[in-house]
């Protein structure tokens, strides 16, 4: 690694940590990557006290916070509030801010914005009490989701409904058990693919397309990416991730264009994952969900796509750092040796002193 001409960045990794729970592997993965890149790192673990968060930041005085905190006080819907606190405290941090997290967290608002920007999404219904509003002509089967869920909470085989009775029953269940409104959209039977986007909105990079291989899935059971699919058993017979193949250049271009439009429309920063279904009937790609600050563990969709591009996990993390540094004018400088070693990122003393 090239000799440093200015000090490396001082970075605090912010993560959720309930008392007694093991640390999420992604925290150590990100920390190890930052260390390998020459940054000086520390960790900030938060659970349910804003005071503790602000106190730790004041003590550590980081140049940049690497935010992997997806929950607060056991409520995933408060992820956006963590970003809001950081913004109020004028702390510089990676990933999406309040606007991007808020827009993407509300699935109904997300779909309305995507439609406005002419991004293809399944036709859908929204519910207000017992009344509903349709956006496009609807055909059963439908899939019913909580409007503000995360990590497939509230989604399973029971989410696919075949008639109005099943639909109204599931809407009421979501309101009762999750204290949330419901979104129903046409169930798209087809290939499920994920597209990673990293970088600034003006100069983003689209990563290779990753596909969910369903393994030995029962063809009579609807393909629903529930928590069991995402976090259950792995192996060739079980759902697992692969690099997508047999996607025509025309379809690839359409998918990438939709991912980029979604990234910009929802005001997402630094990195995201956009989830698609490609209809078996029409071959059309539909955006199902847009995920700001997606999971960054070494085996994640984003890391797999980056590796296929020839980018190491540490280089993926550094791309995110560089995007954030560009936003805050940290004047990140990468230096490479002739041996091809990993670049080191550095920031000027005067920028760090003003943080």
Short mmCIF file of C-alpha atoms in Angstrom, two decimals:
data_model
loop_
_atom_site.label_atom_id
_atom_site.label_comp_id
_atom_site.label_asym_id
_atom_site.label_seq_id
_atom_site.Cartn_x
_atom_site.Cartn_y
_atom_site.Cartn_z
CA UNK A 1 0.00 0.00 0.00
CA UNK A 2 1.25 3.46 -0.82
CA UNK A 3 2.57 5.61 1.99
CA UNK A 4 -0.01 8.01 3.38
CA UNK A 5 0.46 11.70 2.60
CA UNK A 6 -2.40 12.74 4.90
CA UNK A 7 -4.14 10.86 7.74
CA UNK A 8 -6.78 8.24 6.86
CA UNK A 9 -10.43 8.80 7.65
CA UNK A 10 -11.65 8.25 11.17
CA UNK A 11 -14.82 6.18 10.76
CA UNK A 12 -17.38 5.00 13.31
CA UNK A 13 -19.52 2.01 12.34
CA UNK A 14 -23.03 2.63 13.69
CA UNK A 15 -25.12 -0.49 14.28
CA UNK A 16 -28.10 -1.80 16.22
CA UNK A 17 -27.23 -3.85 19.28
CA UNK A 18 -29.87 -5.01 21.78
CA UNK A 19 -28.42 -6.05 25.13
CA UNK A 20 -27.50 -9.73 25.22
CA UNK A 21 -27.80 -10.29 21.46
CA UNK A 22 -24.80 -11.30 19.34
CA UNK A 23 -23.41 -8.67 17.01
CA UNK A 24 -24.70 -8.88 13.44
CA UNK A 25 -21.94 -10.34 11.20
CA UNK A 26 -22.23 -7.40 8.81
CA UNK A 27 -20.80 -5.08 11.47
CA UNK A 28 -17.54 -7.01 11.67
CA UNK A 29 -17.44 -7.48 7.89
CA UNK A 30 -17.67 -3.73 7.33
CA UNK A 31 -15.20 -3.01 10.14
CA UNK A 32 -12.63 -5.46 8.77
CA UNK A 33 -12.97 -4.01 5.28
CA UNK A 34 -12.47 -0.45 6.53
CA UNK A 35 -9.43 -1.51 8.55
CA UNK A 36 -7.91 -3.26 5.52
CA UNK A 37 -8.32 0.01 3.61
CA UNK A 38 -6.28 1.91 6.17
CA UNK A 39 -9.08 3.73 7.98
CA UNK A 40 -9.12 4.19 11.75
CA UNK A 41 -12.36 2.62 12.92
CA UNK A 42 -14.49 2.38 16.02
CA UNK A 43 -17.98 1.07 16.71
CA UNK A 44 -21.14 2.69 18.03
CA UNK A 45 -23.77 0.23 19.26
CA UNK A 46 -27.26 1.61 19.85
CA UNK A 47 -30.49 0.12 21.12
CA UNK A 48 -33.15 2.52 22.38
CA UNK A 49 -31.48 5.66 23.76
CA UNK A 50 -30.83 8.66 21.51
CA UNK A 51 -28.68 10.19 24.24
CA UNK A 52 -26.28 7.22 24.09
CA UNK A 53 -25.97 7.60 20.32
CA UNK A 54 -25.16 11.30 20.47
CA UNK A 55 -22.80 10.82 23.43
CA UNK A 56 -20.81 8.15 21.56
CA UNK A 57 -20.54 10.32 18.45
CA UNK A 58 -19.37 13.28 20.52
CA UNK A 59 -16.76 11.10 22.21
CA UNK A 60 -15.42 9.48 19.03
CA UNK A 61 -15.64 12.58 16.80
CA UNK A 62 -15.53 10.60 13.53
CA UNK A 63 -14.90 12.13 10.12
CA UNK A 64 -17.67 9.88 8.85
CA UNK A 65 -20.22 7.46 10.32
CA UNK A 66 -20.74 4.23 8.38
CA UNK A 67 -24.41 3.65 9.08
CA UNK A 68 -25.59 0.03 9.13
CA UNK A 69 -28.25 0.66 11.79
CA UNK A 70 -31.54 -0.71 10.41
CA UNK A 71 -33.58 -0.73 13.63
CA UNK A 72 -34.05 1.32 16.79
CA UNK A 73 -35.86 0.30 19.99
CA UNK A 74 -36.85 -3.02 18.36
CA UNK A 75 -38.81 -1.16 15.66
CA UNK A 76 -37.48 -1.38 12.09
CA UNK A 77 -39.70 1.56 11.12
CA UNK A 78 -37.47 3.84 13.22
CA UNK A 79 -34.50 3.36 10.88
CA UNK A 80 -35.39 6.67 9.27
CA UNK A 81 -35.37 8.36 12.68
CA UNK A 82 -31.75 7.34 13.23
CA UNK A 83 -30.79 9.12 10.02
CA UNK A 84 -32.84 12.14 11.12
CA UNK A 85 -30.94 12.33 14.42
CA UNK A 86 -27.63 12.20 12.55
CA UNK A 87 -28.77 14.99 10.25
CA UNK A 88 -29.97 17.15 13.15
CA UNK A 89 -26.59 16.65 14.83
CA UNK A 90 -24.86 17.56 11.54
CA UNK A 91 -23.04 14.25 11.48
CA UNK A 92 -21.66 13.05 8.14
CA UNK A 93 -22.76 9.50 7.36
CA UNK A 94 -22.95 6.92 4.60
CA UNK A 95 -26.13 5.79 2.93
CA UNK A 96 -29.49 7.38 2.41
CA UNK A 97 -30.73 10.28 4.49
CA UNK A 98 -34.14 10.94 5.97
CA UNK A 99 -35.78 11.66 2.60
CA UNK A 100 -34.58 8.49 0.84
CA UNK A 101 -35.34 6.18 3.76
CA UNK A 102 -38.78 7.68 4.30
CA UNK A 103 -39.78 7.48 0.63
CA UNK A 104 -38.58 3.89 0.24
CA UNK A 105 -39.99 2.68 3.56
CA UNK A 106 -43.56 3.54 2.54
CA UNK A 107 -44.30 1.05 -0.24
CA UNK A 108 -47.42 2.91 -1.37
CA UNK A 109 -45.55 6.18 -1.72
CA UNK A 110 -42.71 4.34 -3.47
CA UNK A 111 -45.07 2.92 -6.09
CA UNK A 112 -46.76 6.27 -6.66
CA UNK A 113 -43.39 7.94 -7.24
CA UNK A 114 -42.21 5.16 -9.53
CA UNK A 115 -45.40 5.43 -11.58
CA UNK A 116 -44.90 9.18 -11.87
CA UNK A 117 -41.41 8.54 -13.26
CA UNK A 118 -42.81 5.87 -15.62
CA UNK A 119 -41.03 2.98 -13.93
CA UNK A 120 -42.89 -0.28 -14.50
CA UNK A 121 -44.44 -1.69 -11.29
CA UNK A 122 -47.33 -4.13 -10.74
CA UNK A 123 -50.83 -2.62 -10.66
CA UNK A 124 -51.92 -2.15 -7.05
CA UNK A 125 -54.64 -1.39 -4.53
CA UNK A 126 -54.36 0.80 -1.43
CA UNK A 127 -56.68 0.67 1.56
CA UNK A 128 -58.00 3.38 3.88
CA UNK A 129 -60.13 1.77 6.55
CA UNK A 130 -62.63 -0.35 4.65
CA UNK A 131 -62.36 1.64 1.42
CA UNK A 132 -59.80 1.01 -1.32
CA UNK A 133 -58.34 2.74 -4.35
CA UNK A 134 -57.14 0.92 -7.44
CA UNK A 135 -54.16 1.97 -9.54
CA UNK A 136 -54.59 0.11 -12.81
CA UNK A 137 -56.80 -2.85 -13.72
CA UNK A 138 -56.39 -5.67 -11.21
CA UNK A 139 -56.42 -9.40 -11.81
CA UNK A 140 -56.16 -12.13 -9.18
CA UNK A 141 -54.00 -13.57 -7.77
CA UNK A 142 -52.76 -10.62 -5.72
CA UNK A 143 -50.05 -10.44 -3.10
CA UNK A 144 -50.86 -8.44 0.04
CA UNK A 145 -48.05 -6.71 1.93
CA UNK A 146 -47.72 -4.40 4.93
CA UNK A 147 -47.20 -0.89 3.59
CA UNK A 148 -44.12 -0.21 5.72
CA UNK A 149 -42.54 -3.61 6.35
CA UNK A 150 -38.89 -4.60 6.06
CA UNK A 151 -37.02 -7.90 5.57
CA UNK A 152 -40.24 -9.62 4.39
CA UNK A 153 -41.97 -9.14 7.75
CA UNK A 154 -45.64 -10.00 7.33
CA UNK A 155 -45.09 -11.71 3.97
CA UNK A 156 -45.50 -15.44 3.31
CA UNK A 157 -47.47 -17.99 1.32
CA UNK A 158 -50.65 -16.69 2.98
CA UNK A 159 -49.97 -13.29 1.36
CA UNK A 160 -51.07 -14.54 -2.07
CA UNK A 161 -54.86 -14.26 -2.34
CA UNK A 162 -57.19 -15.56 -5.03
CA UNK A 163 -60.43 -13.67 -4.39
CA UNK A 164 -61.99 -10.69 -2.61
CA UNK A 165 -62.79 -12.62 0.56
CA UNK A 166 -59.16 -13.68 1.02
CA UNK A 167 -58.02 -10.16 0.18
CA UNK A 168 -60.18 -8.40 2.79
CA UNK A 169 -59.26 -11.00 5.41
CA UNK A 170 -55.54 -10.49 4.84
CA UNK A 171 -55.87 -6.69 4.88
CA UNK A 172 -57.57 -6.87 8.29
CA UNK A 173 -54.92 -9.26 9.62
CA UNK A 174 -52.12 -6.85 8.67
CA UNK A 175 -53.91 -3.95 10.32
CA UNK A 176 -54.54 -5.99 13.50
CA UNK A 177 -51.22 -7.84 13.91
CA UNK A 178 -48.74 -5.32 12.48
CA UNK A 179 -50.60 -2.04 13.08
CA UNK A 180 -49.98 -1.14 9.47
CA UNK A 181 -51.91 -0.36 6.32
CA UNK A 182 -51.92 -2.88 3.50
CA UNK A 183 -50.82 -2.78 -0.10
CA UNK A 184 -52.12 -5.33 -2.59
CA UNK A 185 -50.51 -5.72 -5.99
CA UNK A 186 -50.80 -8.12 -8.86
CA UNK A 187 -48.72 -11.21 -8.21
CA UNK A 188 -46.06 -11.44 -10.91
CA UNK A 189 -45.10 -15.05 -11.57
CA UNK A 190 -41.60 -15.09 -13.01
CA UNK A 191 -37.90 -14.70 -12.43
CA UNK A 192 -36.82 -12.65 -9.41
CA UNK A 193 -33.69 -10.56 -9.88
CA UNK A 194 -31.82 -7.95 -7.85
CA UNK A 195 -29.88 -4.98 -9.15
CA UNK A 196 -27.28 -3.17 -7.06
CA UNK A 197 -26.64 0.53 -7.62
CA UNK A 198 -23.69 2.29 -5.98
CA UNK A 199 -22.36 5.84 -6.14
CA UNK A 200 -23.74 9.32 -6.43
CA UNK A 201 -27.08 9.97 -8.19
CA UNK A 202 -25.23 11.81 -10.98
CA UNK A 203 -22.60 9.09 -11.53
CA UNK A 204 -23.98 5.77 -10.28
CA UNK A 205 -22.64 2.35 -11.17
CA UNK A 206 -25.03 -0.48 -11.99
CA UNK A 207 -23.73 -3.83 -10.75
CA UNK A 208 -24.31 -7.20 -12.48
CA UNK A 209 -27.79 -8.65 -12.06
CA UNK A 210 -28.22 -11.28 -9.34
CA UNK A 211 -31.04 -13.84 -9.55
CA UNK A 212 -32.86 -15.88 -6.93
CA UNK A 213 -32.63 -19.52 -8.02
CA UNK A 214 -35.62 -21.28 -6.44
CA UNK A 215 -33.95 -24.70 -6.33
CA UNK A 216 -36.33 -27.64 -6.05
CA UNK A 217 -39.37 -25.43 -5.41
CA UNK A 218 -42.79 -27.05 -5.60
CA UNK A 219 -44.30 -25.70 -8.86
CA UNK A 220 -47.78 -25.74 -7.27
CA UNK A 221 -46.70 -23.28 -4.55
CA UNK A 222 -46.47 -19.55 -5.37
CA UNK A 223 -42.91 -18.24 -5.35
CA UNK A 224 -42.87 -15.78 -2.44
CA UNK A 225 -39.60 -14.39 -1.06
CA UNK A 226 -40.53 -14.67 2.60
CA UNK A 227 -38.17 -14.78 5.58
CA UNK A 228 -37.71 -18.52 5.20
CA UNK A 229 -36.51 -18.04 1.61
CA UNK A 230 -34.19 -15.18 2.55
CA UNK A 231 -32.78 -16.51 5.82
CA UNK A 232 -33.51 -20.25 5.76
CA UNK A 233 -31.56 -23.28 4.56
CA UNK A 234 -29.16 -22.87 1.66
CA UNK A 235 -27.95 -25.28 -1.01
CA UNK A 236 -28.80 -26.31 -4.55
CA UNK A 237 -32.22 -27.68 -3.57
CA UNK A 238 -33.12 -24.55 -1.60
CA UNK A 239 -33.54 -20.98 -2.86
CA UNK A 240 -30.10 -19.45 -3.40
CA UNK A 241 -28.45 -16.56 -5.19
CA UNK A 242 -26.73 -16.83 -8.56
CA UNK A 243 -25.49 -14.39 -11.18
CA UNK A 244 -28.32 -13.98 -13.68
CA UNK A 245 -27.83 -15.53 -17.10
CA UNK A 246 -29.87 -15.67 -20.31
CA UNK A 247 -31.00 -12.05 -20.04
CA UNK A 248 -31.04 -10.36 -23.43
CA UNK A 249 -29.20 -7.05 -23.91
CA UNK A 250 -32.54 -5.32 -24.48
CA UNK A 251 -34.06 -6.68 -21.25
CA UNK A 252 -30.87 -5.94 -19.33
CA UNK A 253 -30.95 -2.33 -20.53
CA UNK A 254 -34.59 -1.95 -19.47
CA UNK A 255 -33.90 -3.39 -16.02
CA UNK A 256 -30.87 -1.17 -15.50
CA UNK A 257 -32.74 1.93 -16.67
CA UNK A 258 -35.57 1.22 -14.23
CA UNK A 259 -33.10 0.66 -11.39
CA UNK A 260 -31.38 3.95 -12.11
CA UNK A 261 -34.66 5.88 -12.34
CA UNK A 262 -35.80 4.38 -9.04
CA UNK A 263 -32.48 5.28 -7.39
CA UNK A 264 -32.85 8.90 -8.41
CA UNK A 265 -36.63 9.23 -7.93
CA UNK A 266 -36.47 8.05 -4.32
CA UNK A 267 -33.48 10.28 -3.46
CA UNK A 268 -31.28 7.33 -2.52
CA UNK A 269 -27.62 7.87 -1.74
CA UNK A 270 -24.42 5.82 -1.99
CA UNK A 271 -25.91 2.32 -2.49
CA UNK A 272 -29.18 0.48 -3.01
CA UNK A 273 -30.71 -2.77 -4.21
CA UNK A 274 -33.70 -2.75 -6.55
CA UNK A 275 -35.80 -5.94 -6.65
CA UNK A 276 -37.56 -7.04 -9.86
CA UNK A 277 -39.83 -9.77 -11.16
CA UNK A 278 -39.67 -10.62 -14.87
CA UNK A 279 -43.13 -11.81 -15.92
CA UNK A 280 -43.33 -15.30 -17.38
CA UNK A 281 -46.34 -14.18 -19.42
CA UNK A 282 -45.08 -10.99 -21.02
CA UNK A 283 -41.33 -10.85 -20.35
CA UNK A 284 -41.84 -7.41 -18.76
CA UNK A 285 -39.61 -6.43 -15.81
CA UNK A 286 -41.51 -5.02 -12.82
CA UNK A 287 -39.94 -3.20 -9.87
CA UNK A 288 -41.17 -4.85 -6.67
CA UNK A 289 -39.20 -2.94 -4.08
CA UNK A 290 -36.39 -0.42 -3.67
CA UNK A 291 -34.01 -0.97 -0.76
CA UNK A 292 -31.81 1.90 0.44
CA UNK A 293 -28.92 0.82 2.67
CA UNK A 294 -29.43 -2.88 1.79
CA UNK A 295 -27.72 -5.60 3.82
CA UNK A 296 -23.96 -5.53 3.22
CA UNK A 297 -22.82 -8.85 4.62
CA UNK A 298 -20.14 -10.63 2.56
CA UNK A 299 -22.67 -13.10 1.13
CA UNK A 300 -25.27 -10.45 0.25
CA UNK A 301 -26.64 -9.76 -3.21
CA UNK A 302 -24.63 -6.55 -3.44
CA UNK A 303 -21.35 -8.22 -2.49
CA UNK A 304 -21.94 -11.08 -4.94
CA UNK A 305 -22.62 -8.65 -7.78
CA UNK A 306 -19.55 -6.60 -6.93
CA UNK A 307 -17.36 -9.71 -6.88
CA UNK A 308 -18.66 -10.72 -10.32
CA UNK A 309 -17.68 -7.26 -11.54
CA UNK A 310 -14.14 -7.93 -10.25
CA UNK A 311 -14.55 -5.76 -7.17
CA UNK A 312 -13.45 -7.12 -3.80
CA UNK A 313 -15.67 -6.70 -0.76
CA UNK A 314 -13.29 -4.06 0.59
CA UNK A 315 -13.45 -2.18 -2.70
CA UNK A 316 -17.26 -2.25 -2.56
CA UNK A 317 -17.16 -0.70 0.91
CA UNK A 318 -14.67 1.88 -0.34
CA UNK A 319 -16.96 2.83 -3.23
CA UNK A 320 -19.65 3.63 -0.67
CA UNK A 321 -17.16 5.69 1.35
CA UNK A 322 -16.10 7.60 -1.75
CA UNK A 323 -19.70 8.39 -2.68
CA UNK A 324 -20.39 9.76 0.82
CA UNK A 325 -17.10 11.65 0.86
CA UNK A 326 -18.02 13.30 -2.44
CA UNK A 327 -21.29 14.51 -0.90
CA UNK A 328 -19.54 16.05 2.10
CA UNK A 329 -16.52 17.36 0.15
CA UNK A 330 -14.14 15.27 2.23
CA UNK A 331 -11.68 15.28 -0.67
CA UNK A 332 -11.04 11.57 -0.50
CA UNK A 333 -7.80 10.66 -2.21
CA UNK A 334 -6.97 7.13 -3.31
CA UNK A 335 -3.36 6.13 -3.99
CA UNK A 336 -2.33 2.91 -5.69
CA UNK A 337 1.03 1.24 -5.92
CA UNK A 338 2.32 -0.47 -9.04
CA UNK A 339 1.69 -3.84 -7.34
CA UNK A 340 -2.06 -3.36 -7.57
CA UNK A 341 -2.62 -3.23 -3.82
CA UNK A 342 -5.88 -1.93 -2.37
CA UNK A 343 -6.06 1.88 -2.45
CA UNK A 344 -5.95 3.85 0.79
CA UNK A 345 -8.43 6.64 1.34
CA UNK A 346 -7.36 9.78 3.11
CA UNK A 347 -8.87 13.11 4.13
CA UNK A 348 -7.26 16.47 4.91
CA UNK A 349 -6.83 17.50 8.55
CA UNK A 350 -8.81 20.71 8.15
CA UNK A 351 -11.93 18.84 7.00
CA UNK A 352 -11.75 16.48 9.98
CA UNK A 353 -11.25 19.33 12.41
CA UNK A 354 -14.51 20.92 11.27
CA UNK A 355 -16.61 17.77 11.66
#
